[in-house]
Structures are given as structure tokens and as C-alpha cells.
Tab-separated table of C-alpha atoms in Angstrom:
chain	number	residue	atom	x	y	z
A	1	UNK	CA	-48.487	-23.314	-9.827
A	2	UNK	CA	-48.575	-20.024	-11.163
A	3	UNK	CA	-46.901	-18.336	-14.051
A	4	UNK	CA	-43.655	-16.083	-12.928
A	5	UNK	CA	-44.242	-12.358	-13.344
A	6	UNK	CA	-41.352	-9.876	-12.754
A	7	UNK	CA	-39.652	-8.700	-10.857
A	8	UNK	CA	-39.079	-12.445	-9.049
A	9	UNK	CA	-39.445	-14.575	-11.829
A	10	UNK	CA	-38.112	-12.178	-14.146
A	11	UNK	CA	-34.676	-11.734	-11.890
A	12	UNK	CA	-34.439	-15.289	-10.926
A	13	UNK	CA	-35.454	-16.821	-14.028
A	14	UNK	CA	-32.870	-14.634	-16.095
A	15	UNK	CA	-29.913	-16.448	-13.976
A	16	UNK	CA	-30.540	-19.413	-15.254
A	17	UNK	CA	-29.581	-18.162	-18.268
A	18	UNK	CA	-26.887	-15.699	-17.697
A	19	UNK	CA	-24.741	-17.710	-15.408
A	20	UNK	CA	-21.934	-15.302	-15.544
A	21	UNK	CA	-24.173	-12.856	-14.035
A	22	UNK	CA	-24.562	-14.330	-10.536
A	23	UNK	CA	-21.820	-14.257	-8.084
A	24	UNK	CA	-18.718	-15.788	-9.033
A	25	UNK	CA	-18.065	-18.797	-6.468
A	26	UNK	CA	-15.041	-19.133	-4.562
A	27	UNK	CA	-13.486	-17.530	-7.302
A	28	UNK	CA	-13.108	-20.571	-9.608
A	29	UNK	CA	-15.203	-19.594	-12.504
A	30	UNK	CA	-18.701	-21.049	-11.467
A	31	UNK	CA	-21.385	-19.377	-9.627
A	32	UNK	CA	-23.028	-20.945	-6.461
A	33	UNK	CA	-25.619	-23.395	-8.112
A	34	UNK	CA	-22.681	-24.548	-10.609
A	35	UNK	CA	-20.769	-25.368	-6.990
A	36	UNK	CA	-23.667	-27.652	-6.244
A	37	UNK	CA	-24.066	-29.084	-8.978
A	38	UNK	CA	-20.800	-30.045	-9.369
A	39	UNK	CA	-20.314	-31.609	-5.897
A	40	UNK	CA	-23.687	-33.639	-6.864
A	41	UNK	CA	-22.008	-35.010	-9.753
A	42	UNK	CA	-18.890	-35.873	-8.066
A	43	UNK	CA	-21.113	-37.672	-5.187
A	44	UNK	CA	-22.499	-39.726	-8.368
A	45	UNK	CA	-18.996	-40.105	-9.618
A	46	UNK	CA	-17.776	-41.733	-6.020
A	47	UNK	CA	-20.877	-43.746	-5.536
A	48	UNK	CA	-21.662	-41.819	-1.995
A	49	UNK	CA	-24.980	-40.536	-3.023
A	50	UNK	CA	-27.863	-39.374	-5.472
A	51	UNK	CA	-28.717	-36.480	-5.446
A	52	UNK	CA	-30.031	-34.551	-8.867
A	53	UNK	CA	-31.191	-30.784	-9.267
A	54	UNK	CA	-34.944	-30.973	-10.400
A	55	UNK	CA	-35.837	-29.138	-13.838
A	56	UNK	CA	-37.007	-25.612	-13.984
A	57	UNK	CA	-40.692	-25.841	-14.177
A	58	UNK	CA	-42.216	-24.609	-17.685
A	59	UNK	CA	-45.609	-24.256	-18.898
A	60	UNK	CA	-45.612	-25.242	-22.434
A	61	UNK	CA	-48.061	-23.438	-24.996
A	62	UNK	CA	-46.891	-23.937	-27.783
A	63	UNK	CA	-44.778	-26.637	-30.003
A	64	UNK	CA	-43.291	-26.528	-33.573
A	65	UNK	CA	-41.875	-28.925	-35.396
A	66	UNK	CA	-39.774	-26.817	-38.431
A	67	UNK	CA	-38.520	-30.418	-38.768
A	68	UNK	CA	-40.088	-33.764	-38.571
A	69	UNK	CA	-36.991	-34.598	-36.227
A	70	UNK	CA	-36.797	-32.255	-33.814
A	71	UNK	CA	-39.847	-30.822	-31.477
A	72	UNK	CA	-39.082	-26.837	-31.242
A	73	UNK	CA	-41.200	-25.052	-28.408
A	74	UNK	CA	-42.105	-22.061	-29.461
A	75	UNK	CA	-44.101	-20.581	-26.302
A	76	UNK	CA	-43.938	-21.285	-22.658
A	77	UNK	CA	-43.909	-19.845	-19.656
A	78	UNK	CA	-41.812	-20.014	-15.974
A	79	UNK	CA	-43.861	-22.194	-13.518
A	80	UNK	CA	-43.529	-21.453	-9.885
A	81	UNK	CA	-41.413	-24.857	-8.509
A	82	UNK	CA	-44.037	-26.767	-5.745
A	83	UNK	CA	-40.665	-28.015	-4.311
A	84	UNK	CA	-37.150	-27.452	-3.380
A	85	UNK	CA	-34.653	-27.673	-6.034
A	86	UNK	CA	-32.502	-30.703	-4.642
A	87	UNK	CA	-33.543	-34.273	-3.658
A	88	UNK	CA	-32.062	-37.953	-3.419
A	89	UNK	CA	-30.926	-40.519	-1.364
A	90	UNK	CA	-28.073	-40.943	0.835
A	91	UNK	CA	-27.585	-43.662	3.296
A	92	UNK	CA	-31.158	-44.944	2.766
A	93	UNK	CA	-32.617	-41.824	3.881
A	94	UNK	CA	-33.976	-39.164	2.001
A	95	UNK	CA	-32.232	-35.898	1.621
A	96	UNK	CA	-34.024	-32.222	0.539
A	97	UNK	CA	-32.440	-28.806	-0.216
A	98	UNK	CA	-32.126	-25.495	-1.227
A	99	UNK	CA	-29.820	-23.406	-2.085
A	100	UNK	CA	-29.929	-19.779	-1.548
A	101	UNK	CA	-27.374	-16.435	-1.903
A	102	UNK	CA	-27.156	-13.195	-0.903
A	103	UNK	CA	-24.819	-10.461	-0.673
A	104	UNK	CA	-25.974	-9.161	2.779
A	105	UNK	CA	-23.213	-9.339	5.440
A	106	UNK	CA	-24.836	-9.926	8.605
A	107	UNK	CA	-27.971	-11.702	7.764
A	108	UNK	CA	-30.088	-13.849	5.223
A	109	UNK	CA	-32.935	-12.078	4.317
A	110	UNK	CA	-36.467	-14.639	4.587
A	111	UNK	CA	-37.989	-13.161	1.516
A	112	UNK	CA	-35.379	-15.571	-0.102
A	113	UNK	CA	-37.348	-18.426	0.632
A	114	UNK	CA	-40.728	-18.793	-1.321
A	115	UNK	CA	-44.016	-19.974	0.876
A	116	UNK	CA	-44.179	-23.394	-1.483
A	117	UNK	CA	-40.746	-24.550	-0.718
A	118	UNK	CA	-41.444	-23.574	3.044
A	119	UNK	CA	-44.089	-25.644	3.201
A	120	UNK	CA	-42.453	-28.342	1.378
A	121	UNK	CA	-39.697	-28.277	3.743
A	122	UNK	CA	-42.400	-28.780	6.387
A	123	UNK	CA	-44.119	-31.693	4.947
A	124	UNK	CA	-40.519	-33.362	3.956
A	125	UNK	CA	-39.601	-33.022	7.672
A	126	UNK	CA	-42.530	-34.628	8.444
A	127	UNK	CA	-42.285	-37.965	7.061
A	128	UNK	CA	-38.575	-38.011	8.112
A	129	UNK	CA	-35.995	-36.666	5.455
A	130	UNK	CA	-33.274	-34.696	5.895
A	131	UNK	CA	-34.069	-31.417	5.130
A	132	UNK	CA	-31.848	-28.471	4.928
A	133	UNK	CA	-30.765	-25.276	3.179
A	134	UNK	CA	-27.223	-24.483	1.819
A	135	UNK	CA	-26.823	-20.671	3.270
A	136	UNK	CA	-24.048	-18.602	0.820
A	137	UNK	CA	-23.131	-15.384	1.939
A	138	UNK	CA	-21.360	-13.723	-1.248
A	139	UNK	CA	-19.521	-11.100	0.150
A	140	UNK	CA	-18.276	-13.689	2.691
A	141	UNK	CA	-17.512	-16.306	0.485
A	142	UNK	CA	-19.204	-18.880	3.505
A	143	UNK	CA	-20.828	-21.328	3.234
A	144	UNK	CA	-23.780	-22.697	5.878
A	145	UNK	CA	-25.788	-26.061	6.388
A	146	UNK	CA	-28.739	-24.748	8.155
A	147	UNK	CA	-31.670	-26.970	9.055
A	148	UNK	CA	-35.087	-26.740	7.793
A	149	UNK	CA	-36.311	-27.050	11.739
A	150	UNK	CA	-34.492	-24.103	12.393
A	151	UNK	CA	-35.299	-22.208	9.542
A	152	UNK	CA	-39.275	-23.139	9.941
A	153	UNK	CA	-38.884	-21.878	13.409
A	154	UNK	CA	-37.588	-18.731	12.514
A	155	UNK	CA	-39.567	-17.827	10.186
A	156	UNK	CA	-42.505	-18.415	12.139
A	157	UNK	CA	-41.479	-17.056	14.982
A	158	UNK	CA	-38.212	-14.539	14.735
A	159	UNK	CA	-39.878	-10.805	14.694
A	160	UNK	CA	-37.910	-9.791	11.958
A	161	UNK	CA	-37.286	-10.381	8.062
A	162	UNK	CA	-34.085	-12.386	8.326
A	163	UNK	CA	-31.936	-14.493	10.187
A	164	UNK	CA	-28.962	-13.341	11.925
A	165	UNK	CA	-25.381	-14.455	10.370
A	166	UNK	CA	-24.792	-15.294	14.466
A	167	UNK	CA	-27.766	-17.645	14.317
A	168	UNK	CA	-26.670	-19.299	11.325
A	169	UNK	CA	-23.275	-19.800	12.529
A	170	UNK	CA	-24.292	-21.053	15.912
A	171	UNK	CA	-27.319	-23.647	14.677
A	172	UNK	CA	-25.889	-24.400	11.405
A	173	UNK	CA	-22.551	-26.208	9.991
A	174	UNK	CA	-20.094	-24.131	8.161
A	175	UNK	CA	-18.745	-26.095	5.102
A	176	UNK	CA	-15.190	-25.570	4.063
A	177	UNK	CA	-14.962	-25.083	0.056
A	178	UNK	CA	-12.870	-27.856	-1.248
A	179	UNK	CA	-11.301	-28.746	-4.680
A	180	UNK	CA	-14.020	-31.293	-4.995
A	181	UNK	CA	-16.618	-31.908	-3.973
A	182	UNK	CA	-16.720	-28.232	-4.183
A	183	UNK	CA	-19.114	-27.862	-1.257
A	184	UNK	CA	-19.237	-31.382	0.622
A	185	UNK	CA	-22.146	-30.747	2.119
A	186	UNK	CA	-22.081	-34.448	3.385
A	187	UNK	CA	-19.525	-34.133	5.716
A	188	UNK	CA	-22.147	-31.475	6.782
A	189	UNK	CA	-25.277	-33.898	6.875
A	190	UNK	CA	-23.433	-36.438	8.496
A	191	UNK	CA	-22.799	-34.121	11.690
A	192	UNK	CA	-25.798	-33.017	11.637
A	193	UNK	CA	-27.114	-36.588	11.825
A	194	UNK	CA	-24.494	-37.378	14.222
A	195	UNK	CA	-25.526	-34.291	16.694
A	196	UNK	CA	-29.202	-35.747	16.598
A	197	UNK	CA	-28.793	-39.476	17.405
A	198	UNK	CA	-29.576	-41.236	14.078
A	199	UNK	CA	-29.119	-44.739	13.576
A	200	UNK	CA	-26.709	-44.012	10.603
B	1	UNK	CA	-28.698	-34.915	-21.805
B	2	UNK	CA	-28.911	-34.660	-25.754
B	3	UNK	CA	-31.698	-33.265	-27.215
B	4	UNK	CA	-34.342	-35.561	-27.763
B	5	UNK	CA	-35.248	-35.949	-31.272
B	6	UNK	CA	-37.815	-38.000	-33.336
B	7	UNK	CA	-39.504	-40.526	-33.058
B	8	UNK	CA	-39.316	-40.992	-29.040
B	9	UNK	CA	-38.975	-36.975	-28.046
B	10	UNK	CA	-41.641	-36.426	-30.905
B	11	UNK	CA	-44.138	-38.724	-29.411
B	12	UNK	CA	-43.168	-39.079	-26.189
B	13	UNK	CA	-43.499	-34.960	-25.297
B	14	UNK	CA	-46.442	-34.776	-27.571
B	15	UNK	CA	-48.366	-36.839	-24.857
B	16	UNK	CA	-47.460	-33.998	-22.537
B	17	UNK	CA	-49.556	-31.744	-24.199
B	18	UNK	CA	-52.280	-33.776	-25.919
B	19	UNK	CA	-52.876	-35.726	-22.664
B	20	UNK	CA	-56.480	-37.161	-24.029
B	21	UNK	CA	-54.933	-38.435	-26.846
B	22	UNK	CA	-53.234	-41.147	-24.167
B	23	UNK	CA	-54.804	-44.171	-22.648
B	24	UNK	CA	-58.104	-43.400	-20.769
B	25	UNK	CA	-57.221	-44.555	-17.291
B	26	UNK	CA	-59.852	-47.171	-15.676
B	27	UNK	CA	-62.468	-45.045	-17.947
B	28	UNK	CA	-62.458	-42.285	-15.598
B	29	UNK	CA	-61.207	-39.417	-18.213
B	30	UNK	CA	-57.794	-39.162	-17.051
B	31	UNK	CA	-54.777	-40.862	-17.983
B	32	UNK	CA	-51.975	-42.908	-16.107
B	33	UNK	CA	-50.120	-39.855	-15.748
B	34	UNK	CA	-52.664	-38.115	-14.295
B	35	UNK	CA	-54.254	-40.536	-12.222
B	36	UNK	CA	-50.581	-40.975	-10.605
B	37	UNK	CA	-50.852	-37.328	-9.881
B	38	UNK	CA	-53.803	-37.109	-8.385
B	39	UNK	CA	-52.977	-40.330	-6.206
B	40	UNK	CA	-49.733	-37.882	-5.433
B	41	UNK	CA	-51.867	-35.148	-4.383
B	42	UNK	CA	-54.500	-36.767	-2.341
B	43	UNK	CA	-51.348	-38.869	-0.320
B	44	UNK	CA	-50.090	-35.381	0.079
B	45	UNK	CA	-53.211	-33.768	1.302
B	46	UNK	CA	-53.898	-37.012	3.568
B	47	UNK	CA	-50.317	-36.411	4.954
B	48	UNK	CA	-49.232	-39.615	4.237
B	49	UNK	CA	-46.234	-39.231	1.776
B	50	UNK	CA	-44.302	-36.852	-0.264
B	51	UNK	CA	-43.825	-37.362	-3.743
B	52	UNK	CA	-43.556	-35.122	-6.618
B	53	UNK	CA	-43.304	-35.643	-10.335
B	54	UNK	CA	-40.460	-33.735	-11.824
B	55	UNK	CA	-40.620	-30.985	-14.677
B	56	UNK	CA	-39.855	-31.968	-17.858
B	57	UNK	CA	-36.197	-30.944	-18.838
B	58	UNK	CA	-36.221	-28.005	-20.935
B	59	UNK	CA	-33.513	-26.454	-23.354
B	60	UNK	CA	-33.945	-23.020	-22.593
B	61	UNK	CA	-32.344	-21.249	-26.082
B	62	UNK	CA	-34.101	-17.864	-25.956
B	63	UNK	CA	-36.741	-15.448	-23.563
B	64	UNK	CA	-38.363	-12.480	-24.691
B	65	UNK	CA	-39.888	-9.912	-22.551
B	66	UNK	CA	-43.127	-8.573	-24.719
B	67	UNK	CA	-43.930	-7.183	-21.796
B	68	UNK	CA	-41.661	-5.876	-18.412
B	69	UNK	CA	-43.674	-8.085	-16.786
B	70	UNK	CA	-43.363	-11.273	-18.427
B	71	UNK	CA	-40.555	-13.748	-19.447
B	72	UNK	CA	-42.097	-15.977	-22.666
B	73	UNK	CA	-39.517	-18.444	-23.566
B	74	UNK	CA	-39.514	-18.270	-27.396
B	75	UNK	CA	-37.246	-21.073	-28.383
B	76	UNK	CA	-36.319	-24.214	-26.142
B	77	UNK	CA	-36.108	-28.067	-26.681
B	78	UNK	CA	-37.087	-30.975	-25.144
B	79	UNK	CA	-34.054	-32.907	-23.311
B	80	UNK	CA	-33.594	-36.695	-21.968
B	81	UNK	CA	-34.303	-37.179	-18.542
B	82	UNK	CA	-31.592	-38.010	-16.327
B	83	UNK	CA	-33.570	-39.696	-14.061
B	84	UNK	CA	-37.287	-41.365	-13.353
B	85	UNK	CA	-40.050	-39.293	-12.989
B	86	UNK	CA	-41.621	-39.537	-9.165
B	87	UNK	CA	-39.803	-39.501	-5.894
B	88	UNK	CA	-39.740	-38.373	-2.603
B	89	UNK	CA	-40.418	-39.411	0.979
B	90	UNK	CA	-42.145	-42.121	2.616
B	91	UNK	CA	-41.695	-42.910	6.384
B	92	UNK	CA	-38.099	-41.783	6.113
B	93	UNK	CA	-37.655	-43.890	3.188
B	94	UNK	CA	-36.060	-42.436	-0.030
B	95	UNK	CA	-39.118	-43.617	-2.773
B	96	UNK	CA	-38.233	-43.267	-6.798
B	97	UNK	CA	-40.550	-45.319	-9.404
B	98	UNK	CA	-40.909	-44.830	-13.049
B	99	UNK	CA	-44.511	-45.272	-14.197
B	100	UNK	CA	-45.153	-46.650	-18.030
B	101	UNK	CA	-47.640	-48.150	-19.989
B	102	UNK	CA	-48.085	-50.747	-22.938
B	103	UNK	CA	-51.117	-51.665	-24.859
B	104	UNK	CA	-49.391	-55.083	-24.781
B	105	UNK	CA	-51.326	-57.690	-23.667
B	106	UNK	CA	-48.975	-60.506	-22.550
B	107	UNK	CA	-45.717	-58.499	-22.158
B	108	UNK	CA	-44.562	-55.578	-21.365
B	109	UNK	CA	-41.733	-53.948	-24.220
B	110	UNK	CA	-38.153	-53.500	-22.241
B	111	UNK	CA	-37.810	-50.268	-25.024
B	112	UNK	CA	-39.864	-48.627	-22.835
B	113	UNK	CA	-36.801	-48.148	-20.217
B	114	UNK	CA	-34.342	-45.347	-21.060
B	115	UNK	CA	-30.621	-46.461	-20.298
B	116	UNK	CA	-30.191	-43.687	-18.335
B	117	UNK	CA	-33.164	-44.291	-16.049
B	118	UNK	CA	-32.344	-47.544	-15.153
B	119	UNK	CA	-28.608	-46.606	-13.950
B	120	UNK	CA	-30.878	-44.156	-12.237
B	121	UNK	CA	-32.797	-47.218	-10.888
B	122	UNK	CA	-29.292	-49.079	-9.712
B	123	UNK	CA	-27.850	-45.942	-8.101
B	124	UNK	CA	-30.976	-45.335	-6.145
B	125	UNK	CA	-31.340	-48.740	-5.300
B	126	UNK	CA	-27.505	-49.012	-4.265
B	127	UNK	CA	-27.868	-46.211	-1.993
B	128	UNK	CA	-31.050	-48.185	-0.088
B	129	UNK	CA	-33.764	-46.773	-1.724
B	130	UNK	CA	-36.964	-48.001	-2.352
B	131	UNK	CA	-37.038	-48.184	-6.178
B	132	UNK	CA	-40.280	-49.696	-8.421
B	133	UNK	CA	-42.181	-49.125	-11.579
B	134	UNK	CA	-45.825	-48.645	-11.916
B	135	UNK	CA	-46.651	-50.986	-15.123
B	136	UNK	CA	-50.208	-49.892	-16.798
B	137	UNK	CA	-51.371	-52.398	-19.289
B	138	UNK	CA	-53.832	-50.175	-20.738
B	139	UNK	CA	-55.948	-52.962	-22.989
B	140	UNK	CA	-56.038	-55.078	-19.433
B	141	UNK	CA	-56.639	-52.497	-17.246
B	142	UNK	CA	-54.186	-53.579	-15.307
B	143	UNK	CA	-51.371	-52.094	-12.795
B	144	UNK	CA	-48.492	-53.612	-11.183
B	145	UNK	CA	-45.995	-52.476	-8.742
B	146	UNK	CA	-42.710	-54.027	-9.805
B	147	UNK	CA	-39.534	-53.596	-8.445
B	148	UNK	CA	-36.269	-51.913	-9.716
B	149	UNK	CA	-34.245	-55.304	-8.189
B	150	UNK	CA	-36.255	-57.609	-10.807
B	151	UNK	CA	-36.488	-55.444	-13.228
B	152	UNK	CA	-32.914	-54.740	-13.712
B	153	UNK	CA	-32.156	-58.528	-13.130
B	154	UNK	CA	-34.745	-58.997	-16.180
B	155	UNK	CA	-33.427	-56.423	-18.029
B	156	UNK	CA	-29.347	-57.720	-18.176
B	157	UNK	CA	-29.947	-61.358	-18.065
B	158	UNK	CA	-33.293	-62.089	-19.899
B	159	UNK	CA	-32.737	-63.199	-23.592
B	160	UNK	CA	-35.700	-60.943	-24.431
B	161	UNK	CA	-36.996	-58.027	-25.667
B	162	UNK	CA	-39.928	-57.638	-23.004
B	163	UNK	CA	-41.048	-58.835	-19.545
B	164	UNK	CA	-43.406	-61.413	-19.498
B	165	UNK	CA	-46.809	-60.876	-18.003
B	166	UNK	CA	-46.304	-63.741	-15.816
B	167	UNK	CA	-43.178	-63.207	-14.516
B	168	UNK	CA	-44.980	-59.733	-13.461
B	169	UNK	CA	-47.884	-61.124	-11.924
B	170	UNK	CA	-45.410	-63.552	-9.953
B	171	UNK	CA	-42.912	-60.890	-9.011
B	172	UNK	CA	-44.933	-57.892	-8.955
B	173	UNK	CA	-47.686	-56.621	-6.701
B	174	UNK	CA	-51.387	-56.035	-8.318
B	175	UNK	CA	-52.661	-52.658	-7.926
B	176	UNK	CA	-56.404	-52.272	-7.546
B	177	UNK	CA	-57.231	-49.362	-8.805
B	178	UNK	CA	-59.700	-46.954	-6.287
B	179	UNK	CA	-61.832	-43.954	-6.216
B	180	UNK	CA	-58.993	-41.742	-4.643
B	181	UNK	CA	-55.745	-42.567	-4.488
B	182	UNK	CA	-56.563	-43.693	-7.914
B	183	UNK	CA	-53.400	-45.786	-7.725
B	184	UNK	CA	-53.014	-46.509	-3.993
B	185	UNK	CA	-49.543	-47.384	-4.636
B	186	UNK	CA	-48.432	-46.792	-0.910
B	187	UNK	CA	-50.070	-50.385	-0.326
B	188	UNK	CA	-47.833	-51.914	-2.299
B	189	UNK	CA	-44.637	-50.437	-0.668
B	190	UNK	CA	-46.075	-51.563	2.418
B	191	UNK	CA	-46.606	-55.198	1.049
B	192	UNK	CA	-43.362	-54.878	-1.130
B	193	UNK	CA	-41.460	-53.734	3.209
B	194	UNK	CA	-42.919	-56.475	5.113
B	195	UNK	CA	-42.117	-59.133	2.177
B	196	UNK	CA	-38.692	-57.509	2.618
B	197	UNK	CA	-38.241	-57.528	6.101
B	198	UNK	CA	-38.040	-53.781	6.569
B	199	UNK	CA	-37.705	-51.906	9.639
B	200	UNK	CA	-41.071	-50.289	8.733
């Protein structure tokens, strides 16, 4: 894993820390990852799943300690996540995703999606989790479920740099904002497992 | 998540950077951290699981930019965990285990287990996942697999402040340790299934 250099980590990164920057969601005062995290902790809350936001990865350098009580770091660095951003259990199985924006109209641009969480996607599909990306298109104010199978297959084989809003809307599931969960991407999984035959 | 402040985030993070200052693992120059990683990586490699040890949760407080091209975070803190350290997939299966060590030699400290990671451990487990710890007991050289389910069970009834070594050896599964995985703790889950009666 590699240290962030701008512009990607430096844009991406910076969010993190300037929430108000990003894209107000659904117009409620919290951006898109806020949404998600929000509808995780209500899925705590109501016992129907676990499902946690990893940690940013740092590279630590350097620690102080201007107290004996308190560790201060003094110098790190972004790290370049090996992984998607969102894992857990539901129903016994395990559950992987990531969360992406833009503010294109008509498509989702595939530069969004790093080669390390690609391939993670892969090898999570692999040994049988659910794997899947929430899709929000600001300007739309929609939200998409979209598989990681169809996403892989796009991106290795669609001759173009994104995927089509039509695609998304006919492969994936549109989720319906809600009070809360915010986004119940759930109801979302749960067709999707539904559609393909599981056992649940 | 508070802040984590000394002794416990003073020691405990200090590992993170100082890692030969921890337990040699089975004499090989790496630690029980790392020797869980690299049994991570090479079940990875061999395609036979996923599992990833989360970052460490960082207080980001301030970034500079000494250069366009870099963000160096210049102040941040070390925060509690709000969950164990390794999961992922396994044959479908949603895995989550918490590895720790004692230089105990006939019991193993309950202080070592955060509040918050065992409610972890009980919502994981609650939502049918497969949830252990990896015990090290470093002056033994020694490694069990022992489950969340007894572990909790030992935790809120036992009128002690540690689990005994017995009780470990009787409930938990012995992990020989290898050339690579170091900790070929996928052999336990299997033994841990069929004791179980899982569909695996």
C-alpha cells in the first residue's frame, strides 16, 4: 500500500475532513457517506445487521507524547485502502461495499473505482459474499445497488470509461431514501438475493 | 470512540510501531501480529479466504500540504476500536476473530477484552457469524482457537478475572504453528464447522 499523492489522495483524503464540502445528501444536512453510515448504525440499533465502515488507512511516522497521558501523532501519511470501505454480516452471510458519487448525469465514470478494491471485489465474490456498490448520482439525488458481477464485467469488458445510468438502472436496484435507515440498502440486498435463488 | 489515553492507548499503539519490542513469534523474528498477517496473505494468495486486518482508528485533527503533492497529517490521535481486528470471508461464511496474547502461563487475563469488542463479538455472533479469538501464550508458545460463544459465556458468568488454561485447552482448538500459514487458523474453523454441524 502506497502513500496517497495528489491530486487523488489529496481530493479524496481532504473530504474526510471537510464534510460540508461533499454533496449535501437528500438535502438533510449529511453528505453521502454520513447517509451510510447512519443507516449502518441504525441496522446495529434494530439488531438486523453488522456492518461497520473500516478506518482510513494511515502510515504512522511519527508519535509524541506532550503528555504522559495522551499519545499525539505528529507525522503520518494516507495509505492506499487494500479493501472496500464496508463489511459485516447479515443473515450469516458476508456482505462487502462501496460507496461511490458523482455528479455526472448519465453515467458513472470507472476511474471511480480504484484497481485494489476491484480486485477485492473479485476475490470477495469468490469465496461467496455479497458484494456490491452503492451508485449516487448527485445531481439526481438516486440512489443504485449495483452488483460487483456486473460492475467486474463492465469494466473488463464495456469499451468505454463508464457505465451507462440505463445499465445501472436496468441491472441494479434503485433504493428509495427513507427517514431511516436513510438508504436501506437491505431491502436492496435482499432482492437481489431473492432474484438469484439463495437459500436465505 | 474516545480517545484512547494512557496506560492502554500508550502501550497498546506503541506496539504498532515498535513491533520488535513485542513477543518474538515461534522464534521466527516476527510477532503474533505479524505472523497473523502473513498467514492472511499467503490464504489470500492461495485463494483460500479473505481476511483483512483493519487500520487503526485515527483522529484526524490537522493536514498540511508542505508540498502540492502531499497530504502529512500533522496532528491526530489514537481512538478505541469499535470492533475486532480481522474479518472477512470464508466459504460464504462471515469470519471475525480478535487475536491477543499473554505472557501468562496458566491463564489468560479477561482485561485483555475491550467491552466494546466483545458486544462486537455477540452482534457478530447473533447475526450467524463465525466469531473466535486467536490466544498466543507467548512464554508457552502456544496458540488456541477459541470461540466467541465460550468466551462470552466465560466472560459474564465466570467469578474470575481470567480464563483458565484448561478450560482453553478443553474448549479451544490447538494451533500448530507452520512454515506458511504461520497460523493455519483455517483448520481450526474447519474443525470448529464439523464439531458444529455446519453446512460446510
Amino acid at each position: 500500500m502506497g502513500i496517497l499523492n495528489y491530486p487523488n489522495g489529496y481530493k479524496q483524503k481532504n473530504n474526510l475532513l471537510k464534510k460540508t464540502s461533499t454533496t449535501n445528501f437528500g438535502k438533510r444536512g449529511m453528505n453521502f457517506e454520513e447517509a451510510i453510515n447512519q443507516s449502518n448504525a441504525y441496522y446495529l440499533t434494530h439488531n438486523m445487521c453488522v456492518i461497520h465502515k473500516k478506518p482510513t488507512p494511515i502510515q504512522i511516522v511519527k508519535v509524541d507524547y506532550p503528555k504522559r497521558s495522551m499519545a499525539k501523532i505528529s507525522e503520518a501519511y494516507f495509505k492506499q485502502a487494500s479493501t472496500t470501505d464496508y463489511n459485516g454480516v447479515y443473515k450469516g452471510k458476508y456482505l462487502d461495499f462501496e460507496a461511490k458519487e458523482t455528479r455526472q448525469k448519465t453515467s458513472f465514470p470507472f476511474r471511480n473505482f480504484h484497481k485494489h478494491q476491484l480486485l477485492h471485489m473479485e476475490q470477495a465474490l469468490t469465496h461467496g459474499g455479497i458484494v456490491f456498490t452503492l451508485l449516487f448520482f448527485s445531481s439526481l439525488n438516486r440512489v443504485f445497488y449495483y452488483p460487483a458481477e456486473n460492475l467486474l464485467q463492465q469494466v473488463h469488458t464495456a469499451n468505454r470509461k463508464s457505465l451507462k445510468l440505463s445499465k445501472i438502472e436496468q441491472e441494479g436496484i434503485e433504493i428509495t431514501v427513507k427517514i431511516a435507515p436513510t438508504i436501506p440498502y437491505l431491502e436492496a440486498v435482499d432482492q437481489f438475493l431473492q432474484q438469484h435463488n439463495s437459500l436465505i
